[in-house]
Coordinates of C-alpha atoms (C1' of nucleotides) in Angstrom, one line a residue:
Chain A
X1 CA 88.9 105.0 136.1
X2 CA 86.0 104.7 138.4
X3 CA 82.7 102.8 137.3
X4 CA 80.7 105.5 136.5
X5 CA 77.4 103.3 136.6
X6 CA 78.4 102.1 140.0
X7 CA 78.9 105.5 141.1
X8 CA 75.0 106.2 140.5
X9 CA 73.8 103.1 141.6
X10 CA 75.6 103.1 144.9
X11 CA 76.4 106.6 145.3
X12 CA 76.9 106.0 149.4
X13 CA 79.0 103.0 148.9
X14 CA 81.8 104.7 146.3
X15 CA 81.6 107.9 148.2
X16 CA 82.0 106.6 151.5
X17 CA 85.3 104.6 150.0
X18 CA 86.9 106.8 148.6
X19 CA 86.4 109.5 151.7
X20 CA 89.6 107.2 152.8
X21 CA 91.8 108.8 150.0
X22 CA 90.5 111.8 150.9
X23 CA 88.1 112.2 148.1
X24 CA 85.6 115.3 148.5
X25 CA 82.0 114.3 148.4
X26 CA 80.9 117.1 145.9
X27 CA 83.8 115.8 143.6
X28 CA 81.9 113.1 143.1
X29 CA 78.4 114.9 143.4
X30 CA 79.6 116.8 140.4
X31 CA 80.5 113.8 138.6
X32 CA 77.3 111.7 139.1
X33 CA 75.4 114.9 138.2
X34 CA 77.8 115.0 134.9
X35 CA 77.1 111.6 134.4
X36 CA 73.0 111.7 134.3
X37 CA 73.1 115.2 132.6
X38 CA 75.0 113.2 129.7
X39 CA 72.8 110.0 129.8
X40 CA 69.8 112.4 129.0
X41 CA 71.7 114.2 126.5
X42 CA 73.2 111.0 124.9
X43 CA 69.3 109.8 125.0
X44 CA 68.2 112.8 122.9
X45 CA 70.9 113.1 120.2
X46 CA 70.3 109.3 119.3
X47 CA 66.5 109.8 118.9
X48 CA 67.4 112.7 116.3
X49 CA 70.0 109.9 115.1
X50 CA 67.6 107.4 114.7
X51 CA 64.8 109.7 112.7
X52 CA 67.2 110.8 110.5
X53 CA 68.7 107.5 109.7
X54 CA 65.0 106.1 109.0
X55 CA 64.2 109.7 106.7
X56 CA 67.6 109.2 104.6
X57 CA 66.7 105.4 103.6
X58 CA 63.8 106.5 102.5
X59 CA 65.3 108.1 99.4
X60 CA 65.7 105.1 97.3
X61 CA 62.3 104.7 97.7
X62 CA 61.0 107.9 96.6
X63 CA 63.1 107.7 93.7
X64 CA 62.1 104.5 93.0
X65 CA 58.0 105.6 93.0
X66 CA 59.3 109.1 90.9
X67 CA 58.4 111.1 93.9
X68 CA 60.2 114.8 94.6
X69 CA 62.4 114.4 97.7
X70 CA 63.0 118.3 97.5
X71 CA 60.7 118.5 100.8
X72 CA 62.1 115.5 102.9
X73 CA 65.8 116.9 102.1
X74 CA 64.3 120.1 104.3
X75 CA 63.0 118.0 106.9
X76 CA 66.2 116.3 107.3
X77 CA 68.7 119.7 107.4
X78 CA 66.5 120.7 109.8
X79 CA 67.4 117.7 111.6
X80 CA 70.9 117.7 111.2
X81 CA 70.9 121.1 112.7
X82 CA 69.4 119.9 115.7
X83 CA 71.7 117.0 115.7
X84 CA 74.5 119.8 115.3
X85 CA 73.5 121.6 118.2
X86 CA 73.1 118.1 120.4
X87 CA 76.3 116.7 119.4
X88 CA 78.2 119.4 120.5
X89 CA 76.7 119.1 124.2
X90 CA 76.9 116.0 124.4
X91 CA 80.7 116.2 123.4
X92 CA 81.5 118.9 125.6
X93 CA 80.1 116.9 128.7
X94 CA 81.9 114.2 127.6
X95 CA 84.8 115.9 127.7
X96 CA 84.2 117.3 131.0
X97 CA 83.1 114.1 132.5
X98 CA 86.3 112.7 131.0
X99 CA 88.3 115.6 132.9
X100 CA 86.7 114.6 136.2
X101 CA 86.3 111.1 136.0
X102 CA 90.1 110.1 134.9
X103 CA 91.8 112.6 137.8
X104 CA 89.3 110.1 140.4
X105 CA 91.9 107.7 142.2
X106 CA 90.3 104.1 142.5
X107 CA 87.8 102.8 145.3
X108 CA 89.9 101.1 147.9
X109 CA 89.1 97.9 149.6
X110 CA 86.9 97.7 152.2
X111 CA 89.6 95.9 154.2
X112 CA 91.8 99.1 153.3
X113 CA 92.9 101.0 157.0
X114 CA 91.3 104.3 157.6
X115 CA 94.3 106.4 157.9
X116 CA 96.5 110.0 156.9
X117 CA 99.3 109.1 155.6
X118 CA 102.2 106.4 156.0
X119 CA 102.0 106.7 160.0
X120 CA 99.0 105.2 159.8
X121 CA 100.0 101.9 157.8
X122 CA 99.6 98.8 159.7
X123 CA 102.1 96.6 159.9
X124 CA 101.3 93.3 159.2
X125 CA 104.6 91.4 159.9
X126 CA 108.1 90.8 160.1
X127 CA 110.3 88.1 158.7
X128 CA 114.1 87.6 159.8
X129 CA 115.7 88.8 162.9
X130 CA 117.5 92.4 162.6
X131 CA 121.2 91.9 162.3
X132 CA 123.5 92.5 165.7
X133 CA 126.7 94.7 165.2
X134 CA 129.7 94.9 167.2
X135 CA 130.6 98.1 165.3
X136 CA 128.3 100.8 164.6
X137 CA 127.2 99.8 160.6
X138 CA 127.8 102.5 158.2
X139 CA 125.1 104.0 155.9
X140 CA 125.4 102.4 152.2
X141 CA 126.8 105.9 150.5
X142 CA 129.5 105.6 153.7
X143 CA 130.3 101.9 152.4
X144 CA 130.2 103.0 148.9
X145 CA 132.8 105.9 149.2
X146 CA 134.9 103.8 150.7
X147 CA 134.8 100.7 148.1
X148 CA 134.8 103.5 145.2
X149 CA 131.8 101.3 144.5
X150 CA 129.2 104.1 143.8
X151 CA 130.6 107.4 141.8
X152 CA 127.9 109.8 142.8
X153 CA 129.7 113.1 141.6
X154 CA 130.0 111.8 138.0
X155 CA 126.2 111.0 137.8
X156 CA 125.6 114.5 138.2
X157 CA 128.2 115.6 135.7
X158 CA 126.7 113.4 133.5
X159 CA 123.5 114.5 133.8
X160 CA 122.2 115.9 136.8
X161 CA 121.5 115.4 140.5
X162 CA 119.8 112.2 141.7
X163 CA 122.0 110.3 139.1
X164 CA 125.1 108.3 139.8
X165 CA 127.3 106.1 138.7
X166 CA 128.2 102.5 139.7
X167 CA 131.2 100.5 139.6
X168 CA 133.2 98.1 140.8
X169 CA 131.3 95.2 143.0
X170 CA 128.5 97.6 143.1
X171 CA 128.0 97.3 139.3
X172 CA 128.4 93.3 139.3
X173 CA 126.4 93.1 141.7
X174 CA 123.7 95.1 140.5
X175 CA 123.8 93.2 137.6
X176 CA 124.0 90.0 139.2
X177 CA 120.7 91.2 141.1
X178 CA 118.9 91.3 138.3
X179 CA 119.6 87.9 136.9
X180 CA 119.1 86.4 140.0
X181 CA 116.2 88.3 140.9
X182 CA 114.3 87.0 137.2
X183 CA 115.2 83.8 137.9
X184 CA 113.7 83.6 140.9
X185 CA 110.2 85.1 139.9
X186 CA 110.7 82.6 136.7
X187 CA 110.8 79.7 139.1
X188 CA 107.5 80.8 140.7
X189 CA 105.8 80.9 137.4
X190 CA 106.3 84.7 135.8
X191 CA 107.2 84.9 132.6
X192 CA 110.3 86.6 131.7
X193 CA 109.5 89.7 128.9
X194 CA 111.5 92.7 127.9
X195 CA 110.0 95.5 126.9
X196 CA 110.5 99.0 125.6
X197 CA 111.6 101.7 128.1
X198 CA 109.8 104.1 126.0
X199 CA 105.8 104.4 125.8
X200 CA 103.1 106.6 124.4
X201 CA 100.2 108.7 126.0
X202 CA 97.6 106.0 125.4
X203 CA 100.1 103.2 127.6
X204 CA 100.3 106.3 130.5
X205 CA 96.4 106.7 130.4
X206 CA 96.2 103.0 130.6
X207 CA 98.1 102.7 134.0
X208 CA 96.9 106.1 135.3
X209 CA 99.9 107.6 135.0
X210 CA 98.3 110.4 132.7
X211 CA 96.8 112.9 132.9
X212 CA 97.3 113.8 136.8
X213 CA 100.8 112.8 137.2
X214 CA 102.3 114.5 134.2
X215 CA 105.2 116.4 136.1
X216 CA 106.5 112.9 137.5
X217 CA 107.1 111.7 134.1
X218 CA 110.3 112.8 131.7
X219 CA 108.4 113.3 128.2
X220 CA 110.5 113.1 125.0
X221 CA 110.8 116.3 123.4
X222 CA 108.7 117.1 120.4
X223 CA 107.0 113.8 120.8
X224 CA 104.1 112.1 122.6
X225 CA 106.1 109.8 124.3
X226 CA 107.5 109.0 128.0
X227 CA 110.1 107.3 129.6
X228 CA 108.5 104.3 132.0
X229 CA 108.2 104.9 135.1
X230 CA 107.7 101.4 136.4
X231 CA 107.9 98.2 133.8
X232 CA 104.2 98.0 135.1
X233 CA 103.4 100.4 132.3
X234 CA 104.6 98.5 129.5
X235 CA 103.7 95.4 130.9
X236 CA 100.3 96.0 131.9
X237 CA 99.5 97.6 128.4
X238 CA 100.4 95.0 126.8
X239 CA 97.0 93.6 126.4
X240 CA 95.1 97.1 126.0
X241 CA 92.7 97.2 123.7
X242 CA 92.7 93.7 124.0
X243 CA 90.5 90.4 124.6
X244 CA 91.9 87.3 126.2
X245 CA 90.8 84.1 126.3
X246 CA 89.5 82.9 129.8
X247 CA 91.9 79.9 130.3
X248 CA 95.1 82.3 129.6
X249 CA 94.2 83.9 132.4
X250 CA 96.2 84.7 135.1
X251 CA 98.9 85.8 133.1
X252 CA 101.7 85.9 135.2
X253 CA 104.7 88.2 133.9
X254 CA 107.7 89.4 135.2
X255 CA 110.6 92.2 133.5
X256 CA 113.7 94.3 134.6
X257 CA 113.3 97.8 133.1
X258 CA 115.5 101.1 134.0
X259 CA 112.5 103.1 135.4
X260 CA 113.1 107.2 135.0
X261 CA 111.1 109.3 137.9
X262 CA 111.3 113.3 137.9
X263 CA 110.7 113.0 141.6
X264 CA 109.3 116.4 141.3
X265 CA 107.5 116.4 144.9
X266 CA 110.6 115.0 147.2
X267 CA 113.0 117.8 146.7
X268 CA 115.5 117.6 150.1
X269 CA 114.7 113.6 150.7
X270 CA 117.0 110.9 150.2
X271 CA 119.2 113.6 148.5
X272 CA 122.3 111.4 149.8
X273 CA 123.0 107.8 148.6
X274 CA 120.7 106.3 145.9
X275 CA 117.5 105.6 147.7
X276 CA 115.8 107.8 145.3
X277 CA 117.4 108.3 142.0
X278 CA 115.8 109.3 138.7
X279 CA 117.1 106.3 136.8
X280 CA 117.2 103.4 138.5
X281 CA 116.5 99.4 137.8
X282 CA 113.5 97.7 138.7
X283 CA 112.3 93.8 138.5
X284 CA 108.4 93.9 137.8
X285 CA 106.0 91.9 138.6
X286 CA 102.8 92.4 136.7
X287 CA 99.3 89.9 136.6
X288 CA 96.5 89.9 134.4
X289 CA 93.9 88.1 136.5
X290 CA 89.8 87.5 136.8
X291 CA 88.4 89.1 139.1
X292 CA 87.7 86.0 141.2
X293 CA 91.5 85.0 141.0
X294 CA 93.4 88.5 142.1
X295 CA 93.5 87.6 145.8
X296 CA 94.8 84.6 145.2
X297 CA 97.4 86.6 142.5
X298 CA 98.1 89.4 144.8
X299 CA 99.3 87.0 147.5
X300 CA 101.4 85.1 145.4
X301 CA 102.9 88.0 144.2
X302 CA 103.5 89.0 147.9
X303 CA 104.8 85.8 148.9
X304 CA 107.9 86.2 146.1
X305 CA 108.8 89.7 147.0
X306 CA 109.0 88.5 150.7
X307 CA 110.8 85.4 150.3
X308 CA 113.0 87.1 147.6
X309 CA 114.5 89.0 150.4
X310 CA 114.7 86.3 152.7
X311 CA 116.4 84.2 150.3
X312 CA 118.8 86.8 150.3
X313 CA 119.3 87.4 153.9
X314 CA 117.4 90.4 154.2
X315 CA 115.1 91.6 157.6
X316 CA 112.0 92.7 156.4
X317 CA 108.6 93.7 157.4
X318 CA 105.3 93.4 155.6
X319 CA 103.0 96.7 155.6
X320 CA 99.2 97.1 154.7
X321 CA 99.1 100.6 153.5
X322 CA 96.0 103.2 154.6
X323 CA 93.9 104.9 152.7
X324 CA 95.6 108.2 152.7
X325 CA 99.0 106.4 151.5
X326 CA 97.6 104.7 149.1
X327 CA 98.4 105.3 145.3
X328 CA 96.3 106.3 143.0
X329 CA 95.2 103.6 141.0
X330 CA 95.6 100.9 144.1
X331 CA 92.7 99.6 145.2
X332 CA 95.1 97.9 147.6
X333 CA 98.5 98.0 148.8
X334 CA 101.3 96.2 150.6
X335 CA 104.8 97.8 150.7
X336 CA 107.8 95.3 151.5
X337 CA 110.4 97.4 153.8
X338 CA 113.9 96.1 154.0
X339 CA 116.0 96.7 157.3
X340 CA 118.9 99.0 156.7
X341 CA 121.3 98.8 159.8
X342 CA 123.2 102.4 158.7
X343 CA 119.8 104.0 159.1
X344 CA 118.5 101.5 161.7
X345 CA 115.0 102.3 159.7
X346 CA 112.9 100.1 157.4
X347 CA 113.0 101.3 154.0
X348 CA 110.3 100.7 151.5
X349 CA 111.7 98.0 148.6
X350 CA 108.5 96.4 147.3
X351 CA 105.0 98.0 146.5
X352 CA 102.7 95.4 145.3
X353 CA 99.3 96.8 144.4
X354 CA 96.3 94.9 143.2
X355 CA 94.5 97.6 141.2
X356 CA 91.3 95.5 140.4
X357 CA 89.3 96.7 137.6
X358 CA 90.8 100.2 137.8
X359 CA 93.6 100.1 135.1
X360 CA 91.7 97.8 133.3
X361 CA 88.6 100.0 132.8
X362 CA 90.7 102.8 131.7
X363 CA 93.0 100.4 129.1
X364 CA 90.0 98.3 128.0
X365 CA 91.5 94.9 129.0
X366 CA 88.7 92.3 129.2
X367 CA 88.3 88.7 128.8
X368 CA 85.8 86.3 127.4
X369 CA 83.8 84.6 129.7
X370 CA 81.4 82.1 127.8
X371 CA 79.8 84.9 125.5
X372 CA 80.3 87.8 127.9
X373 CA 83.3 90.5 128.1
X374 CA 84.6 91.3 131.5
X375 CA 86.8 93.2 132.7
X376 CA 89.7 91.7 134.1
X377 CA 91.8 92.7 137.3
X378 CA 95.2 94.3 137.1
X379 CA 98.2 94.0 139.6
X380 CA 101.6 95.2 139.7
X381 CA 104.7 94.4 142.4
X382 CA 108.3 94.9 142.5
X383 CA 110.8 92.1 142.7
X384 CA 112.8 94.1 143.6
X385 CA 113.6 97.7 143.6
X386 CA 117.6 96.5 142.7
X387 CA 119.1 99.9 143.6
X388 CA 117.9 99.8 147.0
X389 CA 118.5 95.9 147.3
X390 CA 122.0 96.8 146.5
X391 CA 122.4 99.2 149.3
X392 CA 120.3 96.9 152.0
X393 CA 123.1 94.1 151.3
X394 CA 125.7 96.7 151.5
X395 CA 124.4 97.9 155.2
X396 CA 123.4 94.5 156.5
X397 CA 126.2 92.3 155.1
X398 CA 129.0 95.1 155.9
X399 CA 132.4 94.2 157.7
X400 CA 134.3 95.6 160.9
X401 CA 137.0 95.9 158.1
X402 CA 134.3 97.8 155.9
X403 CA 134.3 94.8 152.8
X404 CA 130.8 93.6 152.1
X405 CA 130.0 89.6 152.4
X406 CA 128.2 88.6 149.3
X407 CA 125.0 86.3 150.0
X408 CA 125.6 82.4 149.6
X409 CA 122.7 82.9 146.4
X410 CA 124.5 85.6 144.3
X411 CA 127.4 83.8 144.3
X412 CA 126.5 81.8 141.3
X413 CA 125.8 85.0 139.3
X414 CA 129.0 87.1 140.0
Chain B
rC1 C1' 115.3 110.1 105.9
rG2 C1' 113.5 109.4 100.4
rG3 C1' 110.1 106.3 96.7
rG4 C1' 105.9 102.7 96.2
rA5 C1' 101.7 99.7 98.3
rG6 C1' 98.2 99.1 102.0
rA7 C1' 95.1 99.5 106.8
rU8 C1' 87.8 95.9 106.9
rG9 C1' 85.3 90.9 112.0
rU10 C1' 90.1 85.2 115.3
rC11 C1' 92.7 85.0 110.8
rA12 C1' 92.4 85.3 105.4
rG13 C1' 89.8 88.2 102.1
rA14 C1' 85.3 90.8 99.1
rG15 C1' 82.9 95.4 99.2
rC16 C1' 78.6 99.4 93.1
rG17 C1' 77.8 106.2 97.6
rG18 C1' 71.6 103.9 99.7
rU19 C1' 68.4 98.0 104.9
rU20 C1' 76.2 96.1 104.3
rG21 C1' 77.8 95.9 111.0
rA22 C1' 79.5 94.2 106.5
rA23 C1' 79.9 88.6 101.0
rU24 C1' 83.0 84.3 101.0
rG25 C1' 86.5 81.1 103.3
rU26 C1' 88.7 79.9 108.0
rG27 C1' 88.6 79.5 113.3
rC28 C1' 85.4 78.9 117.5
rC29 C1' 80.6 77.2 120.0
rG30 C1' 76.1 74.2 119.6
rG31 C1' 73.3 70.4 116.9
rU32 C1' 72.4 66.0 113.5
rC33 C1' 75.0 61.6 112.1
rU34 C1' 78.7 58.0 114.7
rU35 C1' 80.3 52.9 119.6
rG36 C1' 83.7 57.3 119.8
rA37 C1' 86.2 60.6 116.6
rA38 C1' 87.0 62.6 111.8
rA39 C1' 84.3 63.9 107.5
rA40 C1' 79.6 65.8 105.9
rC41 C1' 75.3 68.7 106.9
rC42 C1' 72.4 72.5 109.8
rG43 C1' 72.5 76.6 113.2
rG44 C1' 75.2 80.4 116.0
rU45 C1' 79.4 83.6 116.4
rG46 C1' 82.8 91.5 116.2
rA47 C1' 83.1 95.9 119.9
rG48 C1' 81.0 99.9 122.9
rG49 C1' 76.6 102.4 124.7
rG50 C1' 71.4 101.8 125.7
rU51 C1' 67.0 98.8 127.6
rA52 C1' 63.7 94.8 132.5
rA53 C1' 64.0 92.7 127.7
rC54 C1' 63.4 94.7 122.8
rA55 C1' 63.9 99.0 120.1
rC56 C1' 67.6 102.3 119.1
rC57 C1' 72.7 104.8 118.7
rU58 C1' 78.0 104.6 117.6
rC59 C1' 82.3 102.0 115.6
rC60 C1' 85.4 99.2 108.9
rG61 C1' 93.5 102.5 111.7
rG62 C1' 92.6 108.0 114.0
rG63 C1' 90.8 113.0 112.9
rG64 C1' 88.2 116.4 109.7
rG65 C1' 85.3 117.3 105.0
rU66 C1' 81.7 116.5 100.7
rU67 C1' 76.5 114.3 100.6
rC68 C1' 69.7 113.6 102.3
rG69 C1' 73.0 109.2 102.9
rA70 C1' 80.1 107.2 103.2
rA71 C1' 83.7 101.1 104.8
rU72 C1' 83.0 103.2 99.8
rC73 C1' 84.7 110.2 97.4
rC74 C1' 88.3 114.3 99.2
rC75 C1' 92.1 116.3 102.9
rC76 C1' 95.4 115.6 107.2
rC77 C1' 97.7 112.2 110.7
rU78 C1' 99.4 107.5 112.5
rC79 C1' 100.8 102.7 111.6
rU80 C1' 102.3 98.3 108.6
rC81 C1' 104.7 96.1 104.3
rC82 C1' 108.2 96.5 100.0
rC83 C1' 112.5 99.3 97.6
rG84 C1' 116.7 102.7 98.6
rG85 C1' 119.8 105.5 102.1
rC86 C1' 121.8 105.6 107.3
rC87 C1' 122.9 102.6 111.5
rA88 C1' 123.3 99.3 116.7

RNA sequence: CGGGAGAUGUCAGAGCGGUUGAAUGUGCCGGUCUUGAAAACCGGUGAGGGUAACACCUCCGGGGGUUCGAAUCCCCCUCUCCCGGCCA
């Protein structure tokens, strides 16, 4: 959620940063106006609070002295009418401002490219040479037909397209991704947690998830609860609503959920292969940080995604996202994109986002610092999108004879 | 899913319908004492909003109601614990 106070006090600042997600200035025109019109109200409701809290006590008293109270009891249900009729206003711009203010993205950095959308990212570097064929590499659902290592027609009778099955070295490999890929982040200080694929509205409002992205999420029927999206939810709400202690902090954590994705906008992308799935398993990074130590955090949590992949072989390149690609709670983005030979593209595999105070604002995560409560910053990372690790060693480690090499570091897990 | 009990500050645990945002203990912070520590004693210590700072407002699981006034009474919901059933 965006800081409504900043938004008054530095209208030009907030405004101007968030023109690079393509926010409309009377948006937030209309919100700032919202925002006064509610202080004012707020101002006179507890005024009429306040005089009928001092009338009530003085009943005692009056009893006390024998005095007839019959005349202050009309003075105050005239005031409780008045506070009636100012409650109600002031709730209905609260829920208004509520509306408004929890469908604004967050402010990104002032480092943040101007830009449109993903053409405009700027790349920031590459690590590991492409691999050289002398045979034109196959794309991964190619490989995967061919090793009967991906069942893609079952999936959907299973359930329904975007859903597939893996078997074979595919399956022990995806496992032994995910065992690999935890201990890895373990070794660089994350915390290992499993949590529950399953969350509640108040965890979706946390992570922003809710209430603009409704139609991305499968709900459970007849319930107010949602499959995860990204272990970020869970993880990140694990401390809303909460207080922690200043020397806890950063809290480094790391989990491998399923994460379930209606993918309602990308009908006709990735419809081949299982770049985009609705199910598919995710290593999470997630860091609880001050706000003086999420730079610090965010690289770190860079720094593993990368040299996750290069431990494993894998050509990658390291992208600042702009403005216009940025996500919605991001106040800052760097996507990880893994070289796939079959499509000779880079393919996103990594988002890690520092989200400053932005989730933790809306999930009421602070800290204690000496007597004060502060918010503290949010960030979330993948370590790796597994799926699409799976395919990138299929296509970069792939044979003449069509077998797939299995890195020197999975070895130990298979 | 059925029966019973409960939900209060870091935790434990009081709370008569009227200065109770909340006794007491504990934890934590500060002080006295001490070579230092412990013990003892004194003081401070919930959250959100508001203010230059006060004042002031809201919050005792959540929502509604009764009342001039509710942590205290009534209704609904959620959650926790115990007993039983079912089950990985």
């Amino acid at each position: 959620m965006v800081d409504l106070k900043r938004l008054q006090n530095s209208f030009e600042e907030v405004s101007k940063s968030l023109r690079k997600k393509g926010i409309k200035e009377e948006l937030l025109k209309e919100l700032r106006r919202l925002f006064g019109v509610l202080k004012e109200q707020r101002a006179k409701l507890e005024s009429l609070q306040a005089e009928k809290n001092e009338k009530s006590r003085l009943f005692p008293v009056y009893k006390k002295e024998g005095k007839d109270v019959s005349s202050l009891k009309d003075e105050l249900d005239k005031i409780k009418e008045k506070i009636n009729f100012e409650q109600k206003i002031v709730n209905d711009l609260e829920s208004e401002l509520e509306i408004y203010a929890l469908n604004i993205p967050n402010i990104p950095d002032e480092s943040v490219p101007e830009g449109k959308d993903e053409n405009d990212n700027v790349e920031i570097k590459r690590v590991l040479d492409i691999p050289q064929f002398d045979f034109t590499p196959k794309e991964h659902w190619e490989l995967a037909e061919d090793l009967e290592w991906i069942d893609f027609k079952r999936g959907v009778k299973l359930a329904k397209s975007r859903f597939s099955v893996l078997k074979n070295g595919a399956a022990k490999l995806e496992r032994a991704l995910i065992n690999y890929m935890l201990d890895f982040n373990a070794k660089r200080g994350f915390n290992e947690v499993c949590v529950p694929y399953i969350v509640n509205k108040e965890s979706m409002l946390g992570t922003g998830q809710l209430p603009k992205f409704a139609d991305d999420l499968f709900k459970i029927e007849g319930e107010e609860l949602y499959l995860i999206p990204t272990a970020e939810v869970p993880l990140t709400n694990l401390f809303r609503d909460e207080i922690l202690c200043e020397d806890e902090l950063p809290l480094l954590l790391t989990s491998y959920t399923a994460c379930f994705r209606k993918e309602a906008g990308s009908a006709g992308r990735d419809t081949r292969g299982i770049i985009r799935q609705h199910q598919f398993d995710k290593v999470e990074l997630v860091s609880i940080a001050k706000p003086e130590q999420s730079d610090e955090v965010f690289e770190k949590m860079v720094e593993c995604a990368s040299d996750l992949l290069t431990s494993l072989g894998l050509p990658h390149r390291l992208v600042e996202l702009c403005g216009g690609d940025l996500g919605f709670g991001a106040a800052r983005t760097i996507d990880l994109e893994v070289w796939l030979p079959g499509q000779g593209k880079y393919r996103e595999i990594s988002s890690v986002s520092n989200t400053r105070d932005f989730q933790a604002r809306r999930a009421k995560i602070r800290y204690k610092e000496g007597k004060k409560n502060r918010l503290v910053h949010t960030l979330n990372g993948s370590s790796l999108a597994v799926g699409r690790t799976l395919i990138a060693i299929m296509e970069n480690y792939q044979q003449k004879d069509g077998s797939i090499k299995i890195p020197e570091v999975l070895k130990k897990y298979l």
